Amino acid sequence: MSKIKEKYNKEVISEMKSKFGFKNVFQVPRIEKVVVNVGIGKFLKDSGMVDDVKKTVTVIAGQKPVMTKAKKSIAGFKTREGQEVGIRVTLRGRRKWDFIEKLVGAAIPRIRDFQGIKESSIDSMGNFNLGIKEHTIFPEILAENVKNIIGLQVTITTSAKNHDEGLELFRLLGFPIKINN
């Protein structure tokens, strides 16, 4: 079992029960899934680069990604309905905990000029969204092998009912959330 899952089971559940007055363990918010998303709009013409991005996402997430298609045509972005415009991985179970541990313990501390995660990264339903500009912050990526830098979007979906429950869940899990003054 990963360290962050042990921390959730041993510390976070009891802290959340005492802070919010939950009477049952099943009322405590839990992490349901982690979605890693990459837009490949600038690589659409070069299928070799799309394959490279797929391999990179596979290495980062530890799971094979799926291609996402455009829902409608947008002339300004030069996309057609049904055209593959993104790569997505949904992590559940053990893989989600491994990814969160890697994100909090290794990747986020490697972000250049990092000031902390804004509270606004957690929405009104307690879900967490983080945009990562450079995929090179992940420890599996060797900087000398990188041809193009890609950006990622990480979404962590929780069962929290509101912003405060989600915020406290992520604080207790060790996310470096900046306190707004």
Tab-separated table of C-alpha atoms in Angstrom:
chain	number	residue	atom	x	y	z
A	1	MET	CA	0.000	0.000	0.000
A	2	SER	CA	1.303	3.454	-0.874
A	3	LYS	CA	2.249	5.881	1.893
A	4	ILE	CA	-0.373	8.427	0.932
A	5	LYS	CA	-3.165	5.823	1.052
A	6	GLU	CA	-1.959	4.717	4.498
A	7	LYS	CA	-1.956	8.368	5.568
A	8	TYR	CA	-5.519	8.714	4.281
A	9	ASN	CA	-6.702	5.608	6.150
A	10	LYS	CA	-4.891	6.329	9.433
A	11	GLU	CA	-4.887	10.135	9.774
A	12	VAL	CA	-7.120	11.883	7.250
A	13	ILE	CA	-10.302	9.926	7.994
A	14	SER	CA	-10.122	10.576	11.746
A	15	GLU	CA	-9.215	14.272	11.263
A	16	MET	CA	-12.070	14.794	8.811
A	17	LYS	CA	-14.535	13.008	11.122
A	18	SER	CA	-13.607	15.247	14.041
A	19	LYS	CA	-13.510	18.521	12.041
A	20	PHE	CA	-16.767	18.094	10.113
A	21	GLY	CA	-18.622	15.943	12.658
A	22	PHE	CA	-19.027	12.925	10.391
A	23	LYS	CA	-20.523	10.040	12.344
A	24	ASN	CA	-19.656	7.368	9.791
A	25	VAL	CA	-16.433	6.566	7.922
A	26	PHE	CA	-18.403	6.456	4.673
A	27	GLN	CA	-19.361	10.140	5.033
A	28	VAL	CA	-15.701	11.167	4.841
A	29	PRO	CA	-14.797	12.419	1.339
A	30	ARG	CA	-12.616	10.037	-0.641
A	31	ILE	CA	-10.707	10.304	-3.888
A	32	GLU	CA	-12.664	8.582	-6.636
A	33	LYS	CA	-10.414	8.982	-9.681
A	34	VAL	CA	-7.531	10.889	-11.226
A	35	VAL	CA	-7.713	12.047	-14.853
A	36	VAL	CA	-4.589	13.144	-16.748
A	37	ASN	CA	-5.386	15.015	-19.967
A	38	VAL	CA	-3.127	16.340	-22.746
A	39	GLY	CA	-4.239	18.424	-25.714
A	40	ILE	CA	-2.401	17.548	-28.925
A	41	GLY	CA	-3.671	20.376	-31.124
A	42	LYS	CA	-0.214	21.605	-32.105
A	43	PHE	CA	0.942	18.067	-33.014
A	44	LEU	CA	-2.075	17.072	-35.154
A	45	LYS	CA	-0.174	17.156	-38.439
A	46	ASP	CA	2.726	15.028	-37.156
A	47	SER	CA	1.616	11.507	-36.202
A	48	GLY	CA	5.133	10.705	-34.949
A	49	MET	CA	4.825	13.439	-32.329
A	50	VAL	CA	1.367	12.166	-31.306
A	51	ASP	CA	2.892	8.731	-30.701
A	52	ASP	CA	5.674	10.372	-28.696
A	53	VAL	CA	3.112	12.199	-26.524
A	54	LYS	CA	1.197	8.915	-26.040
A	55	LYS	CA	4.377	7.175	-24.844
A	56	THR	CA	5.143	10.061	-22.490
A	57	VAL	CA	1.661	9.980	-20.938
A	58	THR	CA	1.923	6.187	-20.595
A	59	VAL	CA	5.215	6.546	-18.722
A	60	ILE	CA	3.863	9.302	-16.447
A	61	ALA	CA	0.535	7.636	-15.638
A	62	GLY	CA	1.587	3.993	-15.775
A	63	GLN	CA	-1.416	3.142	-17.927
A	64	LYS	CA	-2.237	3.219	-21.645
A	65	PRO	CA	-4.075	6.427	-22.652
A	66	VAL	CA	-7.085	6.806	-24.935
A	67	MET	CA	-7.532	9.359	-27.705
A	68	THR	CA	-10.274	11.956	-27.274
A	69	LYS	CA	-12.175	13.330	-30.242
A	70	ALA	CA	-13.556	16.801	-30.966
A	71	LYS	CA	-17.294	17.018	-30.275
A	72	LYS	CA	-17.838	19.741	-32.862
A	73	SER	CA	-15.990	21.607	-35.602
A	74	ILE	CA	-14.362	24.923	-34.687
A	75	ALA	CA	-12.878	26.853	-37.605
A	76	GLY	CA	-10.753	29.115	-35.382
A	77	PHE	CA	-8.923	26.095	-33.957
A	78	LYS	CA	-8.906	24.264	-37.316
A	79	THR	CA	-10.639	21.213	-35.845
A	80	ARG	CA	-13.285	18.978	-37.378
A	81	GLU	CA	-15.932	16.979	-35.573
A	82	GLY	CA	-14.536	13.532	-34.747
A	83	GLN	CA	-10.888	14.576	-35.163
A	84	GLU	CA	-8.544	13.279	-32.445
A	85	VAL	CA	-7.498	16.304	-30.388
A	86	GLY	CA	-6.391	14.933	-27.028
A	87	ILE	CA	-5.028	12.085	-24.958
A	88	ARG	CA	-6.577	11.083	-21.641
A	89	VAL	CA	-5.884	8.557	-18.886
A	90	THR	CA	-8.292	7.783	-16.037
A	91	LEU	CA	-6.601	6.251	-12.994
A	92	ARG	CA	-8.467	4.356	-10.298
A	93	GLY	CA	-7.536	1.997	-7.479
A	94	ARG	CA	-3.858	1.483	-6.700
A	95	ARG	CA	-2.672	3.502	-9.714
A	96	LYS	CA	-4.483	6.661	-8.573
A	97	TRP	CA	-2.771	6.490	-5.160
A	98	ASP	CA	0.627	5.882	-6.772
A	99	PHE	CA	0.106	8.853	-9.105
A	100	ILE	CA	-1.020	11.176	-6.271
A	101	GLU	CA	2.008	10.153	-4.195
A	102	LYS	CA	4.309	10.868	-7.141
A	103	LEU	CA	2.550	14.193	-7.843
A	104	VAL	CA	2.749	15.466	-4.247
A	105	GLY	CA	6.093	13.949	-3.286
A	106	ALA	CA	8.171	14.344	-6.434
A	107	ALA	CA	6.563	16.365	-9.237
A	108	ILE	CA	5.082	19.441	-7.519
A	109	PRO	CA	8.305	20.195	-5.570
A	110	ARG	CA	10.180	20.241	-8.908
A	111	ILE	CA	8.011	23.009	-10.411
A	112	ARG	CA	10.125	26.073	-11.051
A	113	ASP	CA	9.266	29.181	-8.946
A	114	PHE	CA	6.492	27.298	-7.155
A	115	GLN	CA	4.516	29.434	-4.686
A	116	GLY	CA	1.916	26.872	-3.628
A	117	ILE	CA	-1.379	25.685	-5.069
A	118	LYS	CA	-4.159	28.272	-5.052
A	119	GLU	CA	-7.339	27.489	-3.120
A	120	SER	CA	-9.245	28.227	-6.323
A	121	SER	CA	-7.801	25.000	-7.771
A	122	ILE	CA	-10.485	23.226	-5.760
A	123	ASP	CA	-13.956	23.767	-7.199
A	124	SER	CA	-17.304	24.086	-5.422
A	125	MET	CA	-17.773	20.301	-5.440
A	126	GLY	CA	-14.374	19.614	-3.828
A	127	ASN	CA	-12.593	18.434	-6.994
A	128	PHE	CA	-8.985	19.463	-7.662
A	129	ASN	CA	-7.613	20.768	-10.976
A	130	LEU	CA	-3.979	21.474	-11.736
A	131	GLY	CA	-2.423	22.616	-14.987
A	132	ILE	CA	1.191	21.559	-15.462
A	133	LYS	CA	3.140	23.532	-18.074
A	134	GLU	CA	6.114	21.181	-18.388
A	135	HIS	CA	5.906	17.398	-18.205
A	136	THR	CA	9.605	17.265	-17.326
A	137	ILE	CA	8.792	17.716	-13.612
A	138	PHE	CA	7.899	14.026	-13.363
A	139	PRO	CA	10.821	11.867	-12.197
A	140	GLU	CA	10.391	9.262	-14.977
A	141	ILE	CA	11.093	11.820	-17.692
A	142	LEU	CA	14.734	12.322	-18.594
A	143	ALA	CA	15.306	15.901	-19.775
A	144	GLU	CA	17.920	14.893	-22.370
A	145	ASN	CA	15.412	12.610	-24.167
A	146	VAL	CA	12.680	15.281	-24.467
A	147	LYS	CA	12.017	16.616	-27.980
A	148	ASN	CA	8.995	18.807	-27.228
A	149	ILE	CA	7.624	19.960	-23.891
A	150	ILE	CA	3.964	19.141	-23.361
A	151	GLY	CA	1.470	20.489	-20.855
A	152	LEU	CA	-0.850	18.324	-18.778
A	153	GLN	CA	-4.079	18.836	-16.912
A	154	VAL	CA	-4.567	16.750	-13.763
A	155	THR	CA	-8.071	16.457	-12.314
A	156	ILE	CA	-8.652	14.650	-9.025
A	157	THR	CA	-12.327	13.863	-8.462
A	158	THR	CA	-13.546	13.450	-4.886
A	159	SER	CA	-16.805	12.579	-3.174
A	160	ALA	CA	-16.680	15.837	-1.169
A	161	LYS	CA	-19.926	17.800	-0.957
A	162	ASN	CA	-18.398	21.294	-1.011
A	163	HIS	CA	-15.222	23.363	-1.390
A	164	ASP	CA	-14.305	23.285	2.317
A	165	GLU	CA	-14.413	19.479	2.574
A	166	GLY	CA	-12.298	19.133	-0.573
A	167	LEU	CA	-9.824	21.767	0.603
A	168	GLU	CA	-9.344	20.060	3.969
A	169	LEU	CA	-8.997	16.634	2.311
A	170	PHE	CA	-6.197	17.840	0.049
A	171	ARG	CA	-4.467	19.770	2.868
A	172	LEU	CA	-4.456	16.681	5.082
A	173	LEU	CA	-3.116	14.545	2.223
A	174	GLY	CA	-0.099	16.865	2.019
A	175	PHE	CA	-0.879	19.023	-1.022
A	176	PRO	CA	1.014	22.355	-0.694
A	177	ILE	CA	-2.048	24.606	-0.783
A	178	LYS	CA	-1.378	28.310	-0.316
A	179	ILE	CA	-3.413	29.961	2.436
A	180	ASN	CA	-5.190	33.078	1.137
A	181	ASN	CA	-4.856	36.110	3.429
